[in-house]
Amino acid sequence: MTNIQFPPSLDEACKLLSQSAGAARIIAGGVALMVLVRHQLFSPDHLISLKQIAGLDQIRFDEKNGLTIGALVTHHRVETSPVVKERYPALAQCLHHVGNLRVRNMGTVVGDLCQGDNHSDPAPLLGVLGARIKAQSVRGERFIPMEEFHLDIYETALKEDEIATEIVIPPSLPGARSGYLRFSGNSPTDWPCLGVAAILVKEDGRCKEMKISLGSLTPVPVGFKEEAEAIRGKKLTPAVAKKFARACAARIDPIPDSRGSEWYKRRIAEVYITRIIERLNREND
Ligand SMILES: Cc1cc2nc3c(=O)[nH]c(=O)nc-3n(C[C@H](O)[C@H](O)[C@H](O)COP(=O)(O)OP(=O)(O)OC[C@H]3O[C@@H](n4cnc5c(N)ncnc54)[C@H](O)[C@@H]3O)c2cc1C
């Protein structure tokens, strides 16, 4: 029998988690956890639900701190939020492609990240947007940069006694355009085989700053800082975009699986990186 507790506050939830010494699991929407339970791959003795904790279902925005998404906010709430659509359109568009409406209505964005599946759609995008995860425990709170949050498949930087309480995304850089493209070989509602996110700032028709992150192909999203540095100040002509994409694709070690071989995945990485650069470059004109 699973014992589920519904603490009324974050402090209480942190205390319960700490006292369980690793035996309890946090449950938010339950989408990922219930799949494991239904298939008898996981039989939790003790779950701590976040559902009764006030404030975790909030989306907030202010010009100084940017966007805050609480741990109980579902994908659907974020994708349909007017402020997200206006200020972070790439995020709204990215979450619109997560699974299907049932998954997006129940599953939370924070839960998606905490699950640590390497096919997460939002993980690479939140990385280029400079997001941080706020983690709380009885020991206090800390912020974990998104790019350091995923350590391996199903492994995150959260400690055993920590709860991820919110995602904080800073305000966009002036003139920045961001985007997310995904490729799913089976059906559009399937998990992505590849997801690529990028942010581009141009000055005088040249690349002033670019951040790019590739998800799904490897255990954790890969950023390409050195490659992006090499094209700073250049015009993003088709030849430059292609050379950049080829250099990025050559650096990754994709996991071969039923979605494709290592060679195939490197090839689609090259194609999709070229596409996102061309798209953002056009939009930035
Ligand atoms: C059919 C299907 C299709 C899907 N397709 C996609 C897809 O295309 N793209 C994509 O990105 N995702 C996809 N998903 C994943 C889905 O987005 C996640 O399962 C969901 O968002 C998880 O959120 P949740 O609130 O339900 O997490 P839960 O199931 O409640 O928890 C998941 C894990 O995270 C931990 N956890 C949850 N919240 C916290 C917290 N605040 N602090 C600490 N630990 C926490 C839990 O202990 C558990 O280990 C799919 C899932 C299904 C079932």
Short mmCIF file of N, CA and C and ligand atoms in Angstrom, two decimals, residues 17 25-36 42 47 50 71 75 95 97-100 103-104 106-117 119-123 158 162-166 182 188-192, ligand 1:
data_model
loop_
_atom_site.label_atom_id
_atom_site.label_comp_id
_atom_site.label_asym_id
_atom_site.label_seq_id
_atom_site.Cartn_x
_atom_site.Cartn_y
_atom_site.Cartn_z
N LEU A 17 10.08 15.10 3.50
CA LEU A 17 11.04 14.50 2.56
C LEU A 17 12.36 14.21 3.28
N ARG A 25 8.94 9.84 -2.39
CA ARG A 25 9.04 10.51 -3.69
C ARG A 25 8.05 11.66 -3.74
N ILE A 26 8.45 12.74 -4.37
CA ILE A 26 7.53 13.85 -4.62
C ILE A 26 6.63 13.45 -5.79
N ILE A 27 5.35 13.83 -5.70
CA ILE A 27 4.45 13.66 -6.86
C ILE A 27 3.78 15.01 -7.15
N ALA A 28 3.80 15.39 -8.45
CA ALA A 28 3.16 16.65 -8.87
C ALA A 28 1.94 16.26 -9.70
N GLY A 29 2.06 16.21 -11.03
CA GLY A 29 0.92 15.80 -11.87
C GLY A 29 0.73 14.29 -11.86
N GLY A 30 1.79 13.55 -11.59
CA GLY A 30 1.71 12.09 -11.52
C GLY A 30 1.79 11.39 -12.88
N VAL A 31 1.95 12.16 -13.96
CA VAL A 31 1.94 11.56 -15.31
C VAL A 31 3.07 10.56 -15.49
N ALA A 32 4.28 10.97 -15.17
CA ALA A 32 5.43 10.08 -15.35
C ALA A 32 5.43 8.98 -14.30
N LEU A 33 5.13 9.34 -13.06
CA LEU A 33 5.17 8.35 -11.97
C LEU A 33 4.14 7.25 -12.20
N MET A 34 2.93 7.64 -12.63
CA MET A 34 1.86 6.65 -12.75
C MET A 34 2.12 5.66 -13.89
N VAL A 35 2.87 6.09 -14.91
CA VAL A 35 3.23 5.15 -15.99
C VAL A 35 4.09 4.05 -15.38
N LEU A 36 5.05 4.43 -14.55
CA LEU A 36 5.94 3.45 -13.92
C LEU A 36 5.18 2.53 -12.98
N PHE A 42 7.78 0.41 -10.61
CA PHE A 42 8.08 1.19 -9.40
C PHE A 42 6.88 1.09 -8.47
N LEU A 47 4.55 8.60 -0.95
CA LEU A 47 4.55 9.73 -1.89
C LEU A 47 4.21 11.00 -1.13
N LEU A 50 2.40 17.58 -3.89
CA LEU A 50 2.55 19.03 -3.75
C LEU A 50 1.20 19.75 -3.91
N ALA A 71 5.88 24.90 -9.42
CA ALA A 71 6.03 23.45 -9.60
C ALA A 71 4.73 22.72 -9.95
N HIS A 75 1.93 21.99 -18.43
CA HIS A 75 2.38 22.43 -19.76
C HIS A 75 1.29 23.29 -20.41
N LEU A 95 6.02 23.95 -25.78
CA LEU A 95 5.20 23.12 -24.89
C LEU A 95 3.93 22.64 -25.60
N HIS A 97 3.84 21.19 -28.22
CA HIS A 97 4.16 19.92 -28.89
C HIS A 97 4.47 18.80 -27.91
N VAL A 98 4.35 19.04 -26.63
CA VAL A 98 4.62 17.97 -25.66
C VAL A 98 3.47 16.95 -25.69
N GLY A 99 3.80 15.70 -25.99
CA GLY A 99 2.85 14.59 -25.93
C GLY A 99 1.51 14.89 -26.58
N ASN A 100 0.46 14.80 -25.76
CA ASN A 100 -0.90 15.10 -26.24
C ASN A 100 -1.59 15.95 -25.18
N VAL A 103 -1.66 14.66 -21.58
CA VAL A 103 -0.36 14.78 -20.90
C VAL A 103 -0.14 16.24 -20.49
N ARG A 104 -0.46 17.17 -21.41
CA ARG A 104 -0.18 18.58 -21.12
C ARG A 104 -1.13 19.14 -20.06
N MET A 106 -2.22 17.42 -17.41
CA MET A 106 -1.88 16.85 -16.10
C MET A 106 -0.41 17.07 -15.74
N GLY A 107 0.46 16.94 -16.73
CA GLY A 107 1.90 16.99 -16.46
C GLY A 107 2.38 18.41 -16.24
N THR A 108 3.30 18.56 -15.31
CA THR A 108 3.86 19.89 -15.04
C THR A 108 5.19 20.06 -15.78
N VAL A 109 5.56 21.31 -16.03
CA VAL A 109 6.84 21.58 -16.70
C VAL A 109 7.98 21.21 -15.75
N VAL A 110 7.83 21.57 -14.47
CA VAL A 110 8.88 21.24 -13.50
C VAL A 110 9.02 19.71 -13.38
N GLY A 111 7.88 18.99 -13.37
CA GLY A 111 7.92 17.53 -13.29
C GLY A 111 8.62 16.92 -14.50
N ASP A 112 8.40 17.52 -15.66
CA ASP A 112 9.06 17.06 -16.89
C ASP A 112 10.58 17.13 -16.70
N LEU A 113 11.05 18.24 -16.14
CA LEU A 113 12.50 18.41 -15.95
C LEU A 113 13.02 17.47 -14.86
N CYS A 114 12.23 17.33 -13.77
CA CYS A 114 12.69 16.49 -12.65
C CYS A 114 12.73 15.02 -13.03
N GLN A 115 11.86 14.61 -13.93
CA GLN A 115 11.87 13.23 -14.39
C GLN A 115 13.22 12.91 -15.05
N GLY A 116 13.78 13.89 -15.73
CA GLY A 116 15.13 13.73 -16.30
C GLY A 116 15.19 12.87 -17.55
N ASP A 117 14.05 12.69 -18.22
CA ASP A 117 14.08 11.95 -19.49
C ASP A 117 14.87 12.78 -20.50
N HIS A 119 14.56 12.94 -23.56
CA HIS A 119 13.76 13.41 -24.69
C HIS A 119 12.86 14.59 -24.30
N SER A 120 13.17 15.22 -23.19
CA SER A 120 12.36 16.37 -22.76
C SER A 120 12.38 17.48 -23.82
N ASP A 121 11.22 17.99 -24.17
CA ASP A 121 11.17 19.14 -25.10
C ASP A 121 11.67 20.43 -24.44
N PRO A 122 11.16 20.76 -23.23
CA PRO A 122 11.55 22.08 -22.70
C PRO A 122 13.00 22.20 -22.26
N ALA A 123 13.69 21.06 -21.95
CA ALA A 123 15.04 21.16 -21.36
C ALA A 123 16.02 21.98 -22.21
N LEU A 158 19.25 17.59 -8.39
CA LEU A 158 18.50 17.73 -7.13
C LEU A 158 19.03 16.71 -6.11
N GLU A 162 15.66 17.52 -1.71
CA GLU A 162 15.29 18.80 -2.31
C GLU A 162 14.02 18.70 -3.17
N ILE A 163 13.23 19.77 -3.10
CA ILE A 163 12.04 19.90 -3.95
C ILE A 163 12.30 21.06 -4.92
N ALA A 164 12.01 20.82 -6.21
CA ALA A 164 12.11 21.91 -7.18
C ALA A 164 10.83 22.72 -7.04
N THR A 165 10.94 23.97 -6.65
CA THR A 165 9.72 24.74 -6.37
C THR A 165 9.30 25.62 -7.55
N GLU A 166 10.26 26.05 -8.36
CA GLU A 166 9.89 26.88 -9.52
C GLU A 166 11.02 26.96 -10.54
N ARG A 182 11.51 20.69 -33.36
CA ARG A 182 11.63 19.28 -32.94
C ARG A 182 11.37 18.38 -34.13
N PRO A 188 3.69 13.07 -34.89
CA PRO A 188 4.00 14.38 -34.29
C PRO A 188 3.75 14.41 -32.78
N THR A 189 2.92 13.47 -32.25
CA THR A 189 2.66 13.50 -30.81
C THR A 189 3.64 12.62 -30.04
N ASP A 190 4.55 11.97 -30.75
CA ASP A 190 5.53 11.13 -30.07
C ASP A 190 6.59 12.02 -29.42
N TRP A 191 7.32 11.45 -28.47
CA TRP A 191 8.46 12.16 -27.88
C TRP A 191 9.40 12.55 -29.03
N PRO A 192 10.14 13.62 -28.87
CA PRO A 192 11.03 14.02 -29.97
C PRO A 192 12.22 13.07 -30.12
C1 LIG B 1 2.30 9.49 -23.30
C2 LIG B 1 3.33 10.52 -22.86
C3 LIG B 1 3.91 11.33 -23.83
C4 LIG B 1 4.85 12.30 -23.47
N1 LIG B 1 5.41 13.08 -24.42
C5 LIG B 1 6.32 14.02 -24.08
C6 LIG B 1 6.93 14.85 -25.07
O1 LIG B 1 6.64 14.75 -26.26
N2 LIG B 1 7.83 15.79 -24.66
C7 LIG B 1 8.16 15.96 -23.33
O2 LIG B 1 8.95 16.83 -23.02
N3 LIG B 1 7.59 15.19 -22.36
C8 LIG B 1 6.69 14.22 -22.72
N4 LIG B 1 6.12 13.45 -21.75
C9 LIG B 1 6.56 13.61 -20.36
C10 LIG B 1 5.62 14.49 -19.56
O3 LIG B 1 5.77 15.81 -20.02
C11 LIG B 1 6.05 14.36 -18.12
O4 LIG B 1 5.84 13.01 -17.73
C12 LIG B 1 5.27 15.24 -17.17
O5 LIG B 1 5.38 16.61 -17.50
C13 LIG B 1 5.81 15.04 -15.76
O6 LIG B 1 5.21 15.97 -14.91
P1 LIG B 1 4.37 15.48 -13.65
O7 LIG B 1 3.98 16.69 -12.92
O8 LIG B 1 3.27 14.57 -14.07
O9 LIG B 1 5.50 14.66 -12.87
P2 LIG B 1 5.31 13.44 -11.86
O10 LIG B 1 4.92 12.22 -12.59
O11 LIG B 1 4.49 13.85 -10.70
O12 LIG B 1 6.84 13.30 -11.38
C14 LIG B 1 7.85 12.92 -12.28
C15 LIG B 1 9.18 12.74 -11.52
O13 LIG B 1 9.67 13.99 -11.10
C16 LIG B 1 9.70 14.08 -9.67
N5 LIG B 1 9.16 15.42 -9.37
C17 LIG B 1 8.04 15.98 -9.89
N6 LIG B 1 7.90 17.22 -9.46
C18 LIG B 1 8.95 17.46 -8.63
C19 LIG B 1 9.36 18.58 -7.87
N7 LIG B 1 8.67 19.73 -7.89
N8 LIG B 1 10.50 18.49 -7.14
C20 LIG B 1 11.23 17.34 -7.13
N9 LIG B 1 10.87 16.24 -7.83
C21 LIG B 1 9.75 16.30 -8.57
C22 LIG B 1 8.85 12.93 -9.16
O14 LIG B 1 9.29 12.45 -7.91
C23 LIG B 1 9.06 11.89 -10.26
O15 LIG B 1 10.29 11.24 -10.05
C24 LIG B 1 5.20 12.45 -22.10
C25 LIG B 1 4.61 11.62 -21.12
C26 LIG B 1 3.68 10.67 -21.50
C27 LIG B 1 3.06 9.80 -20.45
#
